[in-house]
Amino acid sequence: GSVAVRWVPAAGLDSLVDHGIRLLGKGESTLGIVLLRSALARMPDNPLILQNLGMALGNRGELAEALALLGRKTALNPDDAEGWIALGVALAKSGDVENAIKALSRSVELEPDNGYGHLNLGGLLIRRSADAGMRHLEKAAKLLPKNTAAQLNWGLALLESGQPEEADAALKRTIEIAPLSE
């Protein structure tokens, strides 16, 4: 029965962006997305907004808008590995595996010690080239020793490649990290 209108001065936009990002981190994506969209209207080239809003929309399946935002972020900041990872993940979700591999490859070129780039790239490559996928998954497991996805994917890849003893170690690490997970 009512409408609340609030005016945010330009100087307050940074705190609006920070608040929107914090909400996304807490799992309150609906309000976080609303705040980031509002800020985007005033700051269309802000890399924090483009990255976080693009990732949030990609997680909700709004892939066309996510791809547009993340594509703009990588165009504005072509040397930012995190942007390429986010774009690669969104491309993979949209079914564009070829371009996802290109984006994720770019991310690991830019930042060879970013485990998330290796994890996502390895996950895509393992289906095409076991050797290439294994190299990236192994690197991800080493760079992300407490990440369940990195340890689980590395363990499963080892198991698939006929290395059950090595797989056991990685899979046991996964259980140690998250004993109550599936």
Coordinates of C-alpha atoms in Angstrom, one line a residue:
G1 CA 0.0 0.0 0.0
S2 CA 2.9 2.4 0.0
V3 CA 6.0 3.4 -2.0
A4 CA 9.3 4.4 -0.4
V5 CA 11.5 6.6 -2.4
R6 CA 15.1 7.3 -1.3
W7 CA 17.6 9.6 -2.9
V8 CA 21.2 8.6 -2.8
P9 CA 23.7 11.3 -3.5
A10 CA 26.5 10.4 -5.9
A11 CA 29.0 10.4 -3.0
G12 CA 26.9 7.7 -1.3
L13 CA 27.0 5.3 -4.3
D14 CA 30.2 3.6 -3.1
S15 CA 28.6 2.6 0.2
L16 CA 25.5 1.4 -1.8
V17 CA 27.7 -0.8 -3.9
D18 CA 29.5 -2.2 -0.8
H19 CA 26.1 -2.9 0.8
G20 CA 24.8 -4.6 -2.3
I21 CA 27.9 -6.8 -2.4
R22 CA 27.7 -7.6 1.3
L23 CA 24.0 -8.7 0.8
L24 CA 25.1 -11.0 -2.1
G25 CA 27.7 -12.5 0.2
K26 CA 25.0 -13.2 2.8
G27 CA 22.8 -14.9 0.2
E28 CA 20.3 -12.1 0.0
S29 CA 20.6 -11.9 -3.8
T30 CA 17.3 -10.3 -4.6
L31 CA 18.0 -7.1 -2.6
G32 CA 21.7 -7.1 -3.5
I33 CA 20.9 -7.3 -7.2
V34 CA 18.4 -4.4 -6.9
L35 CA 21.0 -2.2 -5.2
L36 CA 23.7 -3.1 -7.7
R37 CA 21.4 -2.4 -10.6
S38 CA 20.5 1.0 -9.1
A39 CA 24.2 1.8 -8.7
L40 CA 25.0 0.5 -12.2
A41 CA 22.6 3.1 -13.7
R42 CA 24.8 5.9 -12.3
M43 CA 28.2 4.1 -12.6
P44 CA 27.9 1.9 -15.7
D45 CA 31.6 1.1 -15.9
N46 CA 32.3 0.3 -12.3
P47 CA 34.2 -3.0 -12.3
L48 CA 32.9 -4.0 -8.8
I49 CA 29.4 -3.6 -9.9
L50 CA 29.9 -5.3 -13.3
Q51 CA 31.7 -8.3 -11.7
N52 CA 29.4 -8.9 -8.7
L53 CA 26.1 -8.1 -10.5
G54 CA 27.2 -10.3 -13.4
M55 CA 28.1 -13.2 -11.2
A56 CA 24.9 -12.9 -9.1
L57 CA 22.7 -12.8 -12.3
G58 CA 24.6 -15.8 -13.7
N59 CA 24.0 -17.7 -10.5
R60 CA 20.2 -17.0 -10.9
G61 CA 20.3 -18.2 -14.5
E62 CA 19.9 -14.7 -16.0
L63 CA 22.7 -15.5 -18.4
A64 CA 22.1 -13.0 -21.2
E65 CA 22.4 -10.0 -18.8
A66 CA 25.2 -11.7 -16.9
L67 CA 27.2 -12.2 -20.1
A68 CA 26.7 -8.6 -21.2
L69 CA 27.9 -7.3 -17.8
L70 CA 30.9 -9.6 -17.6
G71 CA 31.8 -9.0 -21.2
R72 CA 31.8 -5.3 -20.5
K73 CA 34.0 -5.8 -17.5
T74 CA 36.6 -7.8 -19.4
A75 CA 36.5 -5.2 -22.2
L76 CA 37.1 -2.4 -19.8
N77 CA 39.7 -4.4 -17.7
P78 CA 41.3 -7.0 -20.1
D79 CA 44.1 -7.8 -17.6
D80 CA 41.8 -8.8 -14.7
A81 CA 41.9 -12.5 -14.2
E82 CA 38.9 -12.5 -11.9
G83 CA 36.7 -11.0 -14.7
W84 CA 37.8 -13.6 -17.2
I85 CA 37.0 -16.4 -14.6
A86 CA 33.5 -15.0 -14.0
L87 CA 32.9 -14.6 -17.8
G88 CA 34.2 -18.2 -18.4
V89 CA 31.9 -19.6 -15.8
A90 CA 28.9 -17.7 -17.2
L91 CA 29.8 -18.8 -20.8
A92 CA 30.0 -22.5 -19.6
K93 CA 26.6 -22.2 -17.9
S94 CA 25.2 -20.8 -21.2
G95 CA 26.6 -23.8 -23.1
D96 CA 29.3 -21.9 -25.0
V97 CA 32.1 -24.2 -23.9
E98 CA 34.5 -23.0 -26.6
N99 CA 34.4 -19.4 -25.5
A100 CA 34.4 -20.5 -21.9
I101 CA 37.7 -22.3 -22.4
K102 CA 39.1 -19.2 -24.1
A103 CA 38.1 -17.0 -21.2
L104 CA 39.4 -19.3 -18.6
S105 CA 42.6 -19.8 -20.5
R106 CA 43.1 -16.1 -20.5
S107 CA 42.5 -16.0 -16.8
V108 CA 45.3 -18.5 -16.0
E109 CA 47.6 -16.7 -18.5
L110 CA 47.1 -13.5 -16.5
E111 CA 47.2 -15.1 -13.1
P112 CA 48.9 -18.5 -13.1
D113 CA 48.4 -18.9 -9.3
N114 CA 44.6 -18.4 -9.3
G115 CA 43.3 -21.8 -8.3
Y116 CA 39.7 -20.9 -9.4
G117 CA 40.8 -20.3 -12.9
H118 CA 42.6 -23.7 -13.0
L119 CA 39.6 -25.5 -11.3
N120 CA 37.1 -24.2 -13.8
L121 CA 39.3 -24.6 -16.9
G122 CA 40.3 -28.1 -15.8
G123 CA 36.7 -29.1 -15.3
L124 CA 35.9 -28.1 -18.9
L125 CA 39.1 -29.5 -20.4
I126 CA 38.9 -32.9 -18.7
R127 CA 36.1 -34.0 -21.1
R128 CA 38.2 -33.2 -24.1
S129 CA 41.8 -33.8 -23.1
A130 CA 42.5 -35.8 -20.0
D131 CA 46.1 -34.6 -19.8
A132 CA 45.3 -30.9 -20.1
G133 CA 42.3 -31.2 -17.7
M134 CA 44.4 -33.2 -15.2
R135 CA 47.2 -30.6 -15.2
H136 CA 44.8 -27.8 -14.3
L137 CA 42.9 -29.8 -11.7
E138 CA 46.1 -30.8 -10.1
K139 CA 47.2 -27.2 -9.9
A140 CA 43.8 -26.2 -8.5
A141 CA 44.1 -28.8 -5.8
K142 CA 47.5 -27.6 -4.8
L143 CA 46.5 -23.9 -4.9
L144 CA 43.2 -24.5 -3.1
P145 CA 44.0 -27.1 -0.4
K146 CA 40.9 -26.3 1.7
N147 CA 38.5 -26.1 -1.2
T148 CA 36.1 -29.1 -1.5
A149 CA 35.4 -28.7 -5.2
A150 CA 39.1 -28.6 -6.0
Q151 CA 39.9 -31.6 -3.9
L152 CA 36.9 -33.6 -5.1
N153 CA 37.4 -32.9 -8.8
W154 CA 41.1 -33.8 -8.5
G155 CA 40.3 -37.0 -6.7
L156 CA 37.6 -38.0 -9.2
A157 CA 40.0 -37.2 -12.1
L158 CA 42.7 -39.4 -10.5
L159 CA 40.2 -42.2 -10.0
E160 CA 39.1 -42.0 -13.7
S161 CA 42.7 -42.1 -14.8
G162 CA 43.3 -45.3 -13.0
Q163 CA 45.2 -43.9 -10.0
P164 CA 43.1 -45.1 -7.0
E165 CA 45.8 -44.6 -4.3
E166 CA 46.3 -41.0 -5.3
A167 CA 42.6 -40.5 -5.6
D168 CA 42.0 -41.8 -2.1
A169 CA 44.3 -39.1 -0.6
A170 CA 42.5 -36.3 -2.4
L171 CA 39.0 -37.7 -1.6
K172 CA 40.0 -38.2 2.0
R173 CA 41.0 -34.5 2.1
T174 CA 37.6 -33.6 0.7
I175 CA 35.9 -35.5 3.5
E176 CA 38.2 -33.8 6.1
I177 CA 37.3 -30.4 4.8
A178 CA 33.5 -31.0 4.7
P179 CA 32.7 -34.2 6.7
L180 CA 28.9 -33.6 6.5
S181 CA 28.8 -33.0 2.7
E182 CA 27.5 -35.5 0.2

